[in-house]
mmCIF file with all atom_site columns, C-alpha atoms in Angstrom:
data_model
loop_
_atom_site.group_PDB
_atom_site.id
_atom_site.type_symbol
_atom_site.label_atom_id
_atom_site.label_alt_id
_atom_site.label_comp_id
_atom_site.label_asym_id
_atom_site.label_entity_id
_atom_site.label_seq_id
_atom_site.pdbx_PDB_ins_code
_atom_site.Cartn_x
_atom_site.Cartn_y
_atom_site.Cartn_z
_atom_site.occupancy
_atom_site.B_iso_or_equiv
_atom_site.pdbx_formal_charge
_atom_site.auth_seq_id
_atom_site.auth_comp_id
_atom_site.auth_asym_id
_atom_site.auth_atom_id
_atom_site.pdbx_PDB_model_num
ATOM 1   C CA . UNK A 1 1   ? -3.817  -17.754 -1.942  1.00 0.00 ? 26  UNK A CA 1
ATOM 2   C CA . UNK A 1 2   ? -7.079  -15.986 -1.665  1.00 0.00 ? 27  UNK A CA 1
ATOM 3   C CA . UNK A 1 3   ? -9.129  -15.238 -4.940  1.00 0.00 ? 28  UNK A CA 1
ATOM 4   C CA . UNK A 1 4   ? -10.736 -13.164 -6.589  1.00 0.00 ? 29  UNK A CA 1
ATOM 5   C CA . UNK A 1 5   ? -8.817  -10.073 -5.706  1.00 0.00 ? 30  UNK A CA 1
ATOM 6   C CA . UNK A 1 6   ? -10.888 -7.257  -4.362  1.00 0.00 ? 31  UNK A CA 1
ATOM 7   C CA . UNK A 1 7   ? -9.868  -4.152  -6.217  1.00 0.00 ? 32  UNK A CA 1
ATOM 8   C CA . UNK A 1 8   ? -10.363 -0.416  -6.856  1.00 0.00 ? 33  UNK A CA 1
ATOM 9   C CA . UNK A 1 9   ? -9.191  2.117   -9.408  1.00 0.00 ? 34  UNK A CA 1
ATOM 10  C CA . UNK A 1 10  ? -7.137  5.189   -8.602  1.00 0.00 ? 35  UNK A CA 1
ATOM 11  C CA . UNK A 1 11  ? -9.984  7.489   -9.292  1.00 0.00 ? 36  UNK A CA 1
ATOM 12  C CA . UNK A 1 12  ? -12.277 5.562   -6.647  1.00 0.00 ? 37  UNK A CA 1
ATOM 13  C CA . UNK A 1 13  ? -13.289 8.049   -3.789  1.00 0.00 ? 38  UNK A CA 1
ATOM 14  C CA . UNK A 1 14  ? -11.165 7.039   -0.779  1.00 0.00 ? 39  UNK A CA 1
ATOM 15  C CA . UNK A 1 15  ? -14.172 6.644   1.596   1.00 0.00 ? 40  UNK A CA 1
ATOM 16  C CA . UNK A 1 16  ? -15.553 3.822   -0.854  1.00 0.00 ? 41  UNK A CA 1
ATOM 17  C CA . UNK A 1 17  ? -12.380 1.962   -0.662  1.00 0.00 ? 42  UNK A CA 1
ATOM 18  C CA . UNK A 1 18  ? -12.234 2.293   3.312   1.00 0.00 ? 43  UNK A CA 1
ATOM 19  C CA . UNK A 1 19  ? -15.784 0.947   3.385   1.00 0.00 ? 44  UNK A CA 1
ATOM 20  C CA . UNK A 1 20  ? -14.960 -2.116  1.032   1.00 0.00 ? 45  UNK A CA 1
ATOM 21  C CA . UNK A 1 21  ? -11.868 -2.854  3.246   1.00 0.00 ? 46  UNK A CA 1
ATOM 22  C CA . UNK A 1 22  ? -14.099 -2.694  6.352   1.00 0.00 ? 47  UNK A CA 1
ATOM 23  C CA . UNK A 1 23  ? -16.821 -4.857  4.796   1.00 0.00 ? 48  UNK A CA 1
ATOM 24  C CA . UNK A 1 24  ? -14.514 -7.507  3.724   1.00 0.00 ? 49  UNK A CA 1
ATOM 25  C CA . UNK A 1 25  ? -12.143 -7.448  6.784   1.00 0.00 ? 50  UNK A CA 1
ATOM 26  C CA . UNK A 1 26  ? -9.124  -7.072  4.703   1.00 0.00 ? 51  UNK A CA 1
ATOM 27  C CA . UNK A 1 27  ? -6.157  -4.838  5.212   1.00 0.00 ? 52  UNK A CA 1
ATOM 28  C CA . UNK A 1 28  ? -5.152  -3.980  1.716   1.00 0.00 ? 53  UNK A CA 1
ATOM 29  C CA . UNK A 1 29  ? -6.845  -3.454  -1.981  1.00 0.00 ? 54  UNK A CA 1
ATOM 30  C CA . UNK A 1 30  ? -5.215  -4.009  -5.074  1.00 0.00 ? 55  UNK A CA 1
ATOM 31  C CA . UNK A 1 31  ? -5.355  -0.775  -7.287  1.00 0.00 ? 56  UNK A CA 1
ATOM 32  C CA . UNK A 1 32  ? -5.770  -1.486  -11.056 1.00 0.00 ? 57  UNK A CA 1
ATOM 33  C CA . UNK A 1 33  ? -5.604  0.622   -14.212 1.00 0.00 ? 58  UNK A CA 1
ATOM 34  C CA . UNK A 1 34  ? -7.941  0.757   -16.938 1.00 0.00 ? 59  UNK A CA 1
ATOM 35  C CA . UNK A 1 35  ? -6.661  -2.333  -18.405 1.00 0.00 ? 60  UNK A CA 1
ATOM 36  C CA . UNK A 1 36  ? -7.043  -4.134  -14.967 1.00 0.00 ? 61  UNK A CA 1
ATOM 37  C CA . UNK A 1 37  ? -3.186  -4.094  -14.522 1.00 0.00 ? 62  UNK A CA 1
ATOM 38  C CA . UNK A 1 38  ? -1.719  -3.729  -11.079 1.00 0.00 ? 63  UNK A CA 1
ATOM 39  C CA . UNK A 1 39  ? -0.749  0.038   -10.485 1.00 0.00 ? 64  UNK A CA 1
ATOM 40  C CA . UNK A 1 40  ? -0.648  0.307   -6.697  1.00 0.00 ? 65  UNK A CA 1
ATOM 41  C CA . UNK A 1 41  ? -2.034  -0.919  -3.376  1.00 0.00 ? 66  UNK A CA 1
ATOM 42  C CA . UNK A 1 42  ? -4.015  0.711   -0.667  1.00 0.00 ? 67  UNK A CA 1
ATOM 43  C CA . UNK A 1 43  ? -2.992  -0.495  2.635   1.00 0.00 ? 68  UNK A CA 1
ATOM 44  C CA . UNK A 1 44  ? -3.981  0.078   6.383   1.00 0.00 ? 69  UNK A CA 1
ATOM 45  C CA . UNK A 1 45  ? -0.619  1.807   6.651   1.00 0.00 ? 70  UNK A CA 1
ATOM 46  C CA . UNK A 1 46  ? -1.577  4.247   3.890   1.00 0.00 ? 71  UNK A CA 1
ATOM 47  C CA . UNK A 1 47  ? -4.475  5.101   5.820   1.00 0.00 ? 72  UNK A CA 1
ATOM 48  C CA . UNK A 1 48  ? -2.752  5.418   9.104   1.00 0.00 ? 73  UNK A CA 1
ATOM 49  C CA . UNK A 1 49  ? -0.462  8.058   7.641   1.00 0.00 ? 74  UNK A CA 1
ATOM 50  C CA . UNK A 1 50  ? -3.418  10.006  6.360   1.00 0.00 ? 75  UNK A CA 1
ATOM 51  C CA . UNK A 1 51  ? -5.142  9.928   9.742   1.00 0.00 ? 76  UNK A CA 1
ATOM 52  C CA . UNK A 1 52  ? -2.067  10.781  11.681  1.00 0.00 ? 77  UNK A CA 1
ATOM 53  C CA . UNK A 1 53  ? -1.570  13.927  9.832   1.00 0.00 ? 78  UNK A CA 1
ATOM 54  C CA . UNK A 1 54  ? 1.277   15.949  8.319   1.00 0.00 ? 79  UNK A CA 1
ATOM 55  C CA . UNK A 1 55  ? 4.496   16.369  10.098  1.00 0.00 ? 80  UNK A CA 1
ATOM 56  C CA . UNK A 1 56  ? 6.746   19.094  8.764   1.00 0.00 ? 81  UNK A CA 1
ATOM 57  C CA . UNK A 1 57  ? 9.570   17.822  10.743  1.00 0.00 ? 82  UNK A CA 1
ATOM 58  C CA . UNK A 1 58  ? 12.357  19.891  12.882  1.00 0.00 ? 83  UNK A CA 1
ATOM 59  C CA . UNK A 1 59  ? 12.729  23.321  12.400  1.00 0.00 ? 84  UNK A CA 1
ATOM 60  C CA . UNK A 1 60  ? 14.647  26.247  13.860  1.00 0.00 ? 85  UNK A CA 1
ATOM 61  C CA . UNK A 1 61  ? 13.481  29.792  14.394  1.00 0.00 ? 86  UNK A CA 1
ATOM 62  C CA . UNK A 1 62  ? 15.881  32.324  13.524  1.00 0.00 ? 87  UNK A CA 1
ATOM 63  C CA . UNK A 1 63  ? 15.081  36.352  13.336  1.00 0.00 ? 88  UNK A CA 1
ATOM 64  C CA . UNK A 1 64  ? 11.486  35.438  12.907  1.00 0.00 ? 89  UNK A CA 1
ATOM 65  C CA . UNK A 1 65  ? 12.073  33.019  9.996   1.00 0.00 ? 90  UNK A CA 1
ATOM 66  C CA . UNK A 1 66  ? 11.280  29.276  10.055  1.00 0.00 ? 91  UNK A CA 1
ATOM 67  C CA . UNK A 1 67  ? 14.050  27.000  8.903   1.00 0.00 ? 92  UNK A CA 1
ATOM 68  C CA . UNK A 1 68  ? 13.143  23.467  8.249   1.00 0.00 ? 93  UNK A CA 1
ATOM 69  C CA . UNK A 1 69  ? 15.750  21.082  8.865   1.00 0.00 ? 94  UNK A CA 1
ATOM 70  C CA . UNK A 1 70  ? 14.148  18.462  6.490   1.00 0.00 ? 95  UNK A CA 1
ATOM 71  C CA . UNK A 1 71  ? 13.801  19.280  2.709   1.00 0.00 ? 96  UNK A CA 1
ATOM 72  C CA . UNK A 1 72  ? 10.416  20.607  1.947   1.00 0.00 ? 97  UNK A CA 1
ATOM 73  C CA . UNK A 1 73  ? 10.451  19.327  -1.650  1.00 0.00 ? 98  UNK A CA 1
ATOM 74  C CA . UNK A 1 74  ? 10.022  15.881  -0.033  1.00 0.00 ? 99  UNK A CA 1
ATOM 75  C CA . UNK A 1 75  ? 6.872   16.758  1.614   1.00 0.00 ? 100 UNK A CA 1
ATOM 76  C CA . UNK A 1 76  ? 4.767   16.352  -1.545  1.00 0.00 ? 101 UNK A CA 1
ATOM 77  C CA . UNK A 1 77  ? 3.859   12.746  -1.055  1.00 0.00 ? 102 UNK A CA 1
ATOM 78  C CA . UNK A 1 78  ? 2.811   13.156  2.576   1.00 0.00 ? 103 UNK A CA 1
ATOM 79  C CA . UNK A 1 79  ? 0.852   16.233  1.831   1.00 0.00 ? 104 UNK A CA 1
ATOM 80  C CA . UNK A 1 80  ? -1.157  14.018  -0.830  1.00 0.00 ? 105 UNK A CA 1
ATOM 81  C CA . UNK A 1 81  ? -1.512  11.179  1.660   1.00 0.00 ? 106 UNK A CA 1
ATOM 82  C CA . UNK A 1 82  ? -3.150  13.448  4.227   1.00 0.00 ? 107 UNK A CA 1
ATOM 83  C CA . UNK A 1 83  ? -5.304  15.682  1.989   1.00 0.00 ? 108 UNK A CA 1
ATOM 84  C CA . UNK A 1 84  ? -5.954  13.027  -0.537  1.00 0.00 ? 109 UNK A CA 1
ATOM 85  C CA . UNK A 1 85  ? -9.680  12.202  -1.456  1.00 0.00 ? 110 UNK A CA 1
ATOM 86  C CA . UNK A 1 86  ? -9.085  9.442   -4.060  1.00 0.00 ? 111 UNK A CA 1
ATOM 87  C CA . UNK A 1 87  ? -7.343  6.148   -3.927  1.00 0.00 ? 112 UNK A CA 1
ATOM 88  C CA . UNK A 1 88  ? -4.812  7.537   -6.257  1.00 0.00 ? 113 UNK A CA 1
ATOM 89  C CA . UNK A 1 89  ? -3.591  10.211  -4.056  1.00 0.00 ? 114 UNK A CA 1
ATOM 90  C CA . UNK A 1 90  ? -2.991  7.919   -1.104  1.00 0.00 ? 115 UNK A CA 1
ATOM 91  C CA . UNK A 1 91  ? -2.012  4.601   -2.448  1.00 0.00 ? 116 UNK A CA 1
ATOM 92  C CA . UNK A 1 92  ? 1.430   3.026   -2.524  1.00 0.00 ? 117 UNK A CA 1
ATOM 93  C CA . UNK A 1 93  ? 2.767   2.987   -5.939  1.00 0.00 ? 118 UNK A CA 1
ATOM 94  C CA . UNK A 1 94  ? 5.218   0.140   -5.624  1.00 0.00 ? 119 UNK A CA 1
ATOM 95  C CA . UNK A 1 95  ? 2.852   -2.686  -4.584  1.00 0.00 ? 120 UNK A CA 1
ATOM 96  C CA . UNK A 1 96  ? 4.500   -6.064  -3.630  1.00 0.00 ? 121 UNK A CA 1
ATOM 97  C CA . UNK A 1 97  ? 3.643   -8.795  -6.058  1.00 0.00 ? 122 UNK A CA 1
ATOM 98  C CA . UNK A 1 98  ? 4.875   -12.134 -7.686  1.00 0.00 ? 123 UNK A CA 1
ATOM 99  C CA . UNK A 1 99  ? 4.069   -14.281 -11.010 1.00 0.00 ? 124 UNK A CA 1
ATOM 100 C CA . UNK A 1 100 ? 1.240   -16.875 -10.630 1.00 0.00 ? 125 UNK A CA 1
ATOM 101 C CA . UNK A 1 101 ? 3.777   -19.638 -11.253 1.00 0.00 ? 126 UNK A CA 1
ATOM 102 C CA . UNK A 1 102 ? 6.271   -18.833 -8.380  1.00 0.00 ? 127 UNK A CA 1
ATOM 103 C CA . UNK A 1 103 ? 6.625   -21.598 -6.029  1.00 0.00 ? 128 UNK A CA 1
ATOM 104 C CA . UNK A 1 104 ? 5.791   -21.362 -2.496  1.00 0.00 ? 129 UNK A CA 1
ATOM 105 C CA . UNK A 1 105 ? 9.232   -21.376 -1.028  1.00 0.00 ? 130 UNK A CA 1
ATOM 106 C CA . UNK A 1 106 ? 10.309  -18.567 -3.467  1.00 0.00 ? 131 UNK A CA 1
ATOM 107 C CA . UNK A 1 107 ? 7.086   -16.565 -2.520  1.00 0.00 ? 132 UNK A CA 1
ATOM 108 C CA . UNK A 1 108 ? 7.686   -17.166 1.086   1.00 0.00 ? 133 UNK A CA 1
ATOM 109 C CA . UNK A 1 109 ? 11.168  -15.993 0.727   1.00 0.00 ? 134 UNK A CA 1
ATOM 110 C CA . UNK A 1 110 ? 9.904   -12.807 -1.131  1.00 0.00 ? 135 UNK A CA 1
ATOM 111 C CA . UNK A 1 111 ? 7.405   -12.151 1.723   1.00 0.00 ? 136 UNK A CA 1
ATOM 112 C CA . UNK A 1 112 ? 10.284  -12.256 4.228   1.00 0.00 ? 137 UNK A CA 1
ATOM 113 C CA . UNK A 1 113 ? 12.845  -10.295 2.528   1.00 0.00 ? 138 UNK A CA 1
ATOM 114 C CA . UNK A 1 114 ? 10.425  -7.642  1.569   1.00 0.00 ? 139 UNK A CA 1
ATOM 115 C CA . UNK A 1 115 ? 8.843   -7.337  5.209   1.00 0.00 ? 140 UNK A CA 1
ATOM 116 C CA . UNK A 1 116 ? 5.467   -7.275  3.836   1.00 0.00 ? 141 UNK A CA 1
ATOM 117 C CA . UNK A 1 117 ? 2.175   -8.922  4.784   1.00 0.00 ? 142 UNK A CA 1
ATOM 118 C CA . UNK A 1 118 ? 0.897   -9.765  1.189   1.00 0.00 ? 143 UNK A CA 1
ATOM 119 C CA . UNK A 1 119 ? 1.804   -10.339 -2.346  1.00 0.00 ? 144 UNK A CA 1
ATOM 120 C CA . UNK A 1 120 ? -0.341  -9.583  -5.074  1.00 0.00 ? 145 UNK A CA 1
ATOM 121 C CA . UNK A 1 121 ? -0.370  -12.703 -7.589  1.00 0.00 ? 146 UNK A CA 1
ATOM 122 C CA . UNK A 1 122 ? -0.349  -11.601 -11.178 1.00 0.00 ? 147 UNK A CA 1
ATOM 123 C CA . UNK A 1 123 ? -0.968  -13.130 -14.503 1.00 0.00 ? 148 UNK A CA 1
ATOM 124 C CA . UNK A 1 124 ? 1.091   -12.776 -17.598 1.00 0.00 ? 149 UNK A CA 1
ATOM 125 C CA . UNK A 1 125 ? -0.811  -9.329  -18.369 1.00 0.00 ? 150 UNK A CA 1
ATOM 126 C CA . UNK A 1 126 ? 0.084   -7.947  -14.938 1.00 0.00 ? 151 UNK A CA 1
ATOM 127 C CA . UNK A 1 127 ? -3.514  -8.264  -13.468 1.00 0.00 ? 152 UNK A CA 1
ATOM 128 C CA . UNK A 1 128 ? -4.010  -9.674  -10.155 1.00 0.00 ? 153 UNK A CA 1
ATOM 129 C CA . UNK A 1 129 ? -5.566  -13.101 -9.951  1.00 0.00 ? 154 UNK A CA 1
ATOM 130 C CA . UNK A 1 130 ? -5.011  -13.523 -6.112  1.00 0.00 ? 155 UNK A CA 1
ATOM 131 C CA . UNK A 1 131 ? -3.364  -12.514 -2.966  1.00 0.00 ? 156 UNK A CA 1
ATOM 132 C CA . UNK A 1 132 ? -0.938  -14.481 -0.987  1.00 0.00 ? 157 UNK A CA 1
ATOM 133 C CA . UNK A 1 133 ? -0.469  -13.768 2.572   1.00 0.00 ? 158 UNK A CA 1
ATOM 134 C CA . UNK A 1 134 ? 1.651   -14.839 5.410   1.00 0.00 ? 159 UNK A CA 1
ATOM 135 C CA . UNK A 1 135 ? -1.002  -16.752 6.759   1.00 0.00 ? 160 UNK A CA 1
ATOM 136 C CA . UNK A 1 136 ? -1.511  -18.536 3.514   1.00 0.00 ? 161 UNK A CA 1
ATOM 137 C CA . UNK A 1 137 ? 2.071   -19.769 3.622   1.00 0.00 ? 162 UNK A CA 1
ATOM 138 C CA . UNK A 1 138 ? 1.628   -20.792 7.274   1.00 0.00 ? 163 UNK A CA 1
ATOM 139 C CA . UNK A 1 139 ? -1.504  -22.838 6.505   1.00 0.00 ? 164 UNK A CA 1
ATOM 140 C CA . UNK A 1 140 ? 0.301   -24.558 3.658   1.00 0.00 ? 165 UNK A CA 1
ATOM 141 C CA . UNK A 1 141 ? 3.110   -25.677 5.814   1.00 0.00 ? 166 UNK A CA 1
ATOM 142 C CA . UNK A 1 142 ? 0.542   -27.023 8.335   1.00 0.00 ? 167 UNK A CA 1
ATOM 143 C CA . UNK A 1 143 ? -1.368  -29.025 5.695   1.00 0.00 ? 168 UNK A CA 1
ATOM 144 C CA . UNK A 1 144 ? 1.765   -30.765 4.479   1.00 0.00 ? 169 UNK A CA 1
ATOM 145 C CA . UNK A 1 145 ? 2.419   -32.412 8.009   1.00 0.00 ? 170 UNK A CA 1
#
């Protein structure tokens, strides 16, 4: 696990968060609330969605009217990701995490089953104390032998 955890708040300007990620060569940041609790994560994937633009999806033209074949009510999240200027508007709201006392095999299973690259390791107050990556698991396995 890597510690300490680099984190930002939901009100952090997006450009500041991107610069922090670049300076430290990391692919995600923990997003913490006012009490330091984990409220989200900002990942490279979130930034890719923002840069790739908004896709309204397939549509049909009928008598000069546009009929969208995808529910426009579900566009809200994607529009915020594309137009957002703060971390809170772009971040994922369901960060992958685990408790600090979780055994390595269980954490590895959680990484695999959730198809994620990282787990934020949380203390009893839901504050991030570390980040466990797939690379950390592989290095731990190599150290055993």
